[in-house]
Coordinates of C-alpha atoms and ligand atoms in Angstrom, one line a residue:
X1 CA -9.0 -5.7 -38.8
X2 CA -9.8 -6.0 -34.9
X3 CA -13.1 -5.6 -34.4
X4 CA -14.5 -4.1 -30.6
X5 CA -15.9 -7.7 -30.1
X6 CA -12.1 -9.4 -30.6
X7 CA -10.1 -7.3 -27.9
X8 CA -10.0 -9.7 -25.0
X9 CA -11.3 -7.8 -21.3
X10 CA -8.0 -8.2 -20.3
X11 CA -6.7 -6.2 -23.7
X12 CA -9.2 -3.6 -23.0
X13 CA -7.8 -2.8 -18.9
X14 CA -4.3 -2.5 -20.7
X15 CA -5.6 0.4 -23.3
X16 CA -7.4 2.4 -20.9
X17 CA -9.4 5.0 -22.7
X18 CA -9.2 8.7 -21.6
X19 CA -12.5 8.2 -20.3
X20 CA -10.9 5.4 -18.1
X21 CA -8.4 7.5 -16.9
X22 CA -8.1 8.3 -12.6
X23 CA -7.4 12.2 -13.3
X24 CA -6.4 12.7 -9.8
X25 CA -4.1 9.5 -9.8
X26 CA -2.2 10.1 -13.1
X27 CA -1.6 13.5 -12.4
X28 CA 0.1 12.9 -8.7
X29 CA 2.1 9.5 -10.4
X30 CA 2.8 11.4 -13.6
X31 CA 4.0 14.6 -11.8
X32 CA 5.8 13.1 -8.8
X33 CA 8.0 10.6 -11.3
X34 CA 9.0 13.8 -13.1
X35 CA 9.5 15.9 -10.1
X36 CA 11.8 12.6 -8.6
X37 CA 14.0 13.2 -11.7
X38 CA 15.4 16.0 -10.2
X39 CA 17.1 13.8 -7.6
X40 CA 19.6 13.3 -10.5
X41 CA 20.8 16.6 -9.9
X42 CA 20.8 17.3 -6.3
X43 CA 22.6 14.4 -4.5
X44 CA 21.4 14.2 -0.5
X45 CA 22.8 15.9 2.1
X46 CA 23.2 13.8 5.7
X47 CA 20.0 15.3 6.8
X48 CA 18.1 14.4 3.3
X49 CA 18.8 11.2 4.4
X50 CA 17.3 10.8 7.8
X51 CA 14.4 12.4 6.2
X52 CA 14.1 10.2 3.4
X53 CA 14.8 7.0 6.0
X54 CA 12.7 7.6 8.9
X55 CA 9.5 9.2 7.1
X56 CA 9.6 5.8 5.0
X57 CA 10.1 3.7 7.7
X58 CA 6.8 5.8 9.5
X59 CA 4.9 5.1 6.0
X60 CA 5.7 1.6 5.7
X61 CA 5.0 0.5 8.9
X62 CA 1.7 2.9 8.7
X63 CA 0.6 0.7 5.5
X64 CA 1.5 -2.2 6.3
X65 CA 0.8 -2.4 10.4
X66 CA -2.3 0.3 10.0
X67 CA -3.8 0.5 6.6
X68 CA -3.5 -3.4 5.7
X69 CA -3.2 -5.5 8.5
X70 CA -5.4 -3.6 11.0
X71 CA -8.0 -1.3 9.0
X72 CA -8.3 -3.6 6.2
X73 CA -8.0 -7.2 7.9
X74 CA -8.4 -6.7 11.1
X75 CA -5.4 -8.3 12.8
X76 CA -5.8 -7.3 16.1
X77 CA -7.5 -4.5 18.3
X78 CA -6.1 -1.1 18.6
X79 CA -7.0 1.6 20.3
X80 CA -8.1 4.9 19.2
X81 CA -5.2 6.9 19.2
X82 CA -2.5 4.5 17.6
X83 CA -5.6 3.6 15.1
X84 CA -6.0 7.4 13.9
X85 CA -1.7 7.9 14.5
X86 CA -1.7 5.0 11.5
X87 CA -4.5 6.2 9.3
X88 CA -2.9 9.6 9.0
X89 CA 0.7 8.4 8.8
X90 CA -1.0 6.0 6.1
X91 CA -2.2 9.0 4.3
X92 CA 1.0 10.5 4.1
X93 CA 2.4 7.5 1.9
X94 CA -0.1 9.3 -0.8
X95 CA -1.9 5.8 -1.4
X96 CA -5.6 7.4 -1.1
X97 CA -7.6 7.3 1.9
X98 CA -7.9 4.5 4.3
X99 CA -11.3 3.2 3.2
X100 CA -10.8 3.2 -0.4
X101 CA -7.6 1.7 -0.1
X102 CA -9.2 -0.9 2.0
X103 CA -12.4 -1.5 -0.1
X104 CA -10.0 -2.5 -3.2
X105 CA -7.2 -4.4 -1.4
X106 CA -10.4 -6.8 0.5
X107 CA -11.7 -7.3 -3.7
X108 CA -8.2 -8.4 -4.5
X109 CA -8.5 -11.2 -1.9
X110 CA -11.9 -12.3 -2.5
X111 CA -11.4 -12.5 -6.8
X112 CA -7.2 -13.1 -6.1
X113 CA -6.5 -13.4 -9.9
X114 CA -9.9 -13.8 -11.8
X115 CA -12.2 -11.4 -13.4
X116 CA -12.8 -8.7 -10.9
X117 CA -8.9 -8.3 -9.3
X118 CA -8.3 -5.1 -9.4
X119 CA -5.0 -5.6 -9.8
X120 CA -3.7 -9.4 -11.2
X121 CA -1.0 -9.8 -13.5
X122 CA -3.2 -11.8 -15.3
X123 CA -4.1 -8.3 -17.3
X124 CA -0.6 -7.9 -17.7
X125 CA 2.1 -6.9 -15.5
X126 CA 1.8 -3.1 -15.7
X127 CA -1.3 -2.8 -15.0
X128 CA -0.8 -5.1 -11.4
X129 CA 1.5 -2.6 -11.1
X130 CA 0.4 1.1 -12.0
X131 CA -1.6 0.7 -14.7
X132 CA -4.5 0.3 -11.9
X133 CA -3.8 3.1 -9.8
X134 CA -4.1 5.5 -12.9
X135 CA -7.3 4.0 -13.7
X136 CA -10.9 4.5 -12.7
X137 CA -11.7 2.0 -9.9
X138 CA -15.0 0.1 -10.8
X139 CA -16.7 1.4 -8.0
X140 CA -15.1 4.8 -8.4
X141 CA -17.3 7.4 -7.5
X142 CA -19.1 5.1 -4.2
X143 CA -18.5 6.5 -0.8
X144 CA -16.0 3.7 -0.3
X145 CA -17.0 4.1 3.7
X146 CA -20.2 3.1 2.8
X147 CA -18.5 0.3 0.9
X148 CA -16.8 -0.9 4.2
X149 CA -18.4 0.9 7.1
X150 CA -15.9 -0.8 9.8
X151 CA -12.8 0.9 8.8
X152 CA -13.7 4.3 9.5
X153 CA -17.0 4.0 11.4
X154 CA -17.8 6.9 12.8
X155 CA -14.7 8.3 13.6
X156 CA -14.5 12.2 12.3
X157 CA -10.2 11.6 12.2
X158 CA -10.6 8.7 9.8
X159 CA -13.7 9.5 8.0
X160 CA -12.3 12.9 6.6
X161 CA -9.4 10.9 4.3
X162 CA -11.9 9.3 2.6
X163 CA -13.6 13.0 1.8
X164 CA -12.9 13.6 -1.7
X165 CA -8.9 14.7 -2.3
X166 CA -8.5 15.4 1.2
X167 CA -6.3 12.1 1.8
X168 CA -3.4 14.3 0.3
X169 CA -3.5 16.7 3.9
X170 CA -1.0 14.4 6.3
X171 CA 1.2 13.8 2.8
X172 CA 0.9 17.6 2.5
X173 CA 2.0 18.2 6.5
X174 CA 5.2 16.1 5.5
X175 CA 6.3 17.9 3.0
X176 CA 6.1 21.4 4.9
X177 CA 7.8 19.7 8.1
X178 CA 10.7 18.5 5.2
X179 CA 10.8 22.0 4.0
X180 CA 11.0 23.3 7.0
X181 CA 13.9 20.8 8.3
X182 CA 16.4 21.1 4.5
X183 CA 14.4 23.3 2.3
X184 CA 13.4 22.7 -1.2
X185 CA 16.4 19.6 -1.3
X186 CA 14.3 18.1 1.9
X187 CA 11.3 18.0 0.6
X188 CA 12.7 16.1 -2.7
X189 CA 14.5 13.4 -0.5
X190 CA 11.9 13.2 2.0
X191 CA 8.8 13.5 0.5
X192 CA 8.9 13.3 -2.9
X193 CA 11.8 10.1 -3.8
X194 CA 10.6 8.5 -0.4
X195 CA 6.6 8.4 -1.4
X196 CA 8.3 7.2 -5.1
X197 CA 10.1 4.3 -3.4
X198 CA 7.0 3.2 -1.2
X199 CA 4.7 3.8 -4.1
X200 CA 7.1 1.3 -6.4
X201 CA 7.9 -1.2 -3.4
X202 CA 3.8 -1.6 -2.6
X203 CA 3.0 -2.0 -6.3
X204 CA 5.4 -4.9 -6.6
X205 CA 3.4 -6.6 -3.8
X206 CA 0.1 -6.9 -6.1
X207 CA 2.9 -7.2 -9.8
X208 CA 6.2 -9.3 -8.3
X209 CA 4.6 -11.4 -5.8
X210 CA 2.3 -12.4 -8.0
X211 CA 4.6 -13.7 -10.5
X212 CA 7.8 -14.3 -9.2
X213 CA 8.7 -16.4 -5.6
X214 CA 8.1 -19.4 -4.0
X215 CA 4.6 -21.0 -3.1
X216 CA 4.6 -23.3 -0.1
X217 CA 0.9 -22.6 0.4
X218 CA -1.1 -23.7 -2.1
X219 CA -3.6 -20.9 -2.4
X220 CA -6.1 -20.6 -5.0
X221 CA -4.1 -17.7 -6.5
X222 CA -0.6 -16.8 -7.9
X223 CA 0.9 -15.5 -5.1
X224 CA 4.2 -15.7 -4.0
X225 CA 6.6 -15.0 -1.0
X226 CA 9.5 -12.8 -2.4
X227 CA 12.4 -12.0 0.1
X228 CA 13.8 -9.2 -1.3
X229 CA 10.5 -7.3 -0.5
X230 CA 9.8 -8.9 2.4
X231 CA 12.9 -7.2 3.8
X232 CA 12.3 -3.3 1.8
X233 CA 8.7 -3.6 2.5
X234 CA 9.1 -4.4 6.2
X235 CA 6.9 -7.6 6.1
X236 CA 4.7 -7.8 2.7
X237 CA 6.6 -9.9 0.9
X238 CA 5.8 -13.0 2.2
X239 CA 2.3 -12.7 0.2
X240 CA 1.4 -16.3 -0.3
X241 CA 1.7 -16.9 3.9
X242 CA -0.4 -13.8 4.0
X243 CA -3.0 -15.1 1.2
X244 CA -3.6 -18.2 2.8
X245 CA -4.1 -16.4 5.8
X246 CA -5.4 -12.8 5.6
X247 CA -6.5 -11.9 8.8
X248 CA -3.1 -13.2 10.6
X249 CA -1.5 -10.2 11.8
X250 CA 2.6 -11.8 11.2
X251 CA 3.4 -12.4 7.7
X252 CA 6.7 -14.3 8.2
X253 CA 6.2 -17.9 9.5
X254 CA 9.3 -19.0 9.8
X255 CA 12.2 -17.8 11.7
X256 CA 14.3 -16.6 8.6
X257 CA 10.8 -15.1 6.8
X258 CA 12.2 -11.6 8.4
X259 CA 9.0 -9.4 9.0
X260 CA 9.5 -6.4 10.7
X261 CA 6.2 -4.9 11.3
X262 CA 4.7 -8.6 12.6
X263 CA 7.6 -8.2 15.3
X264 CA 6.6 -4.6 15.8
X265 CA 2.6 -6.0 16.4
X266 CA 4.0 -8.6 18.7
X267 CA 6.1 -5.7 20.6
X268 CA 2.7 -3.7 20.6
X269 CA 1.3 -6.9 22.2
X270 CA 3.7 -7.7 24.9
X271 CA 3.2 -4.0 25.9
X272 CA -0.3 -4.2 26.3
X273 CA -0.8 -1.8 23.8
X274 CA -3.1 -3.6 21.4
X275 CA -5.0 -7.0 22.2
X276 CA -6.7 -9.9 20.3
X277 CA -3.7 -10.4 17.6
X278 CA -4.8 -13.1 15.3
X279 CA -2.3 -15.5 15.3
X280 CA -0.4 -17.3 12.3
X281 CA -0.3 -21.1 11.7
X282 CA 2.5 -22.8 14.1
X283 CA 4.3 -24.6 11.4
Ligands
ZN1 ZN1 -2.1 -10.5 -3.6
ZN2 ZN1 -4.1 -8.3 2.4

């Protein structure tokens, strides 16, 4: 018989009790991954498409250029309105709001695959990659901008996401600008399949590249660069450059590490748009 005092910490995280449970977070993955069945049924049309297409190219680059590189590392200096144009196209990828999202993703780094990752493999490879999201956060509850008071500051337009559900509202927007553009069949292809495919890709940043890929930096973790999702995720992929170096703002290193959003900062850059990029290691 297996008593309490057997079950490994990392067996426990895999059984999550009910008690465990992120109500709010299992009911949007469990309902969305049943609503995305219907997809089965009703093929897209040319304009599903280019709904499906650009609203996930606006959430990827919103994650990856706004929620992780500048919010949550601090890549380079924005200013106000591209900062607040990212946090609310962030929000519509339905990934919570920016501070929360930020508050967990800077724990990841600091405890990268030990006892406090919110999300290692090490507990098993569902859990890096939903188990987590449908389970309580260990500082659940905490007024995450409290937690980190530089990502939001004092900024009413950032602030609010982090109020309780209300990170849903710019995810919400999308949908009723998809119904209004194809109807019912819009909002499946460009809301519903399209936050599926982001959710998916941005989980198998903290499960794939953690397992599978190369290492040419020899981090104190398991991370990995991974190709493939360097070029769906526009960038992320190459997670081993980017955990030896957070705070650089361009993920691909090398001239075949495609990444997308790094030439998109570099673009913002030339333009005078934003200023003080932190630079990667010339190699
Ligand atoms: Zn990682
Ligand atoms: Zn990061």
């Amino acid at each position: 018989m297996v008593t309490e005092s057997t079950i490994s910490p990392a067996k426990q995280q895999n059984s999550p009790k009910l008690s465990q449970l992120n109500w709010t977070h299992s009911f949007l993955v469990v309902s969305l991954h049943a609503g995305g069945l219907l997809g089965l049924w009703f093929w897209p049309r040319p304009v599903d498409l280019v709904l499906f297409l650009g609203l996930y190219l606006a959430t990827t680059f919103a994650i990856g250029i706004g929620y992780h590189r500048l919010l949550t590392h601090r890549g380079f200096v924005s200013p106000r309105w591209l900062r607040r144009l990212l946090a609310w196209m962030g929000a519509a990828a339905l990934q919570g709001g920016p501070a929360r999202w930020a508050a967990i993703h800077r724990r990841h780094h600091q405890m990268a695959d030990k006892h406090g990752d919110p999300h290692s493999p090490l507990m098993g490879f569902l859990h890096a990659h939903v188990g987590w999201v449908m389970t309580r956060d260990a500082k659940e509850g905490s007024d995450y901008r409290e937690i980190v008071p530089d990502v939001s500051g004092s900024d009413p337009w950032l602030r609010v996401l982090d109020y309780k559900v209300l990170f849903v509202m710019p995810w919400v927007l999308t949908a009723l600008f998809c119904f209004a553009v194809a109807g019912w069949r819009g909002v499946l292809w460009g809301t519903v399949l399209r936050t599926l495919t982001l959710w998916h890709l941005t989980w198998c940043i903290n499960s794939v590249c953690h397992v599978l890929g190369k290492r040419p930096n020899m981090t104190r973790d398991e991370s990995r660069n991974v190709w493939w999702l360097g070029l769906l995720t526009l960038g992320e992929g190459w997670h081993n450059n980017h955990h030896a170096r957070p705070a650089a703002a361009v993920h691909g290193w090398r001239w075949y590490q495609i990444d997308v959003s790094g030439y998109v900062i570099r673009l913002l850059a030339r333009l005078g748009l934003i200023r003080n990029v932190v630079r990667e290691p010339q190699i």
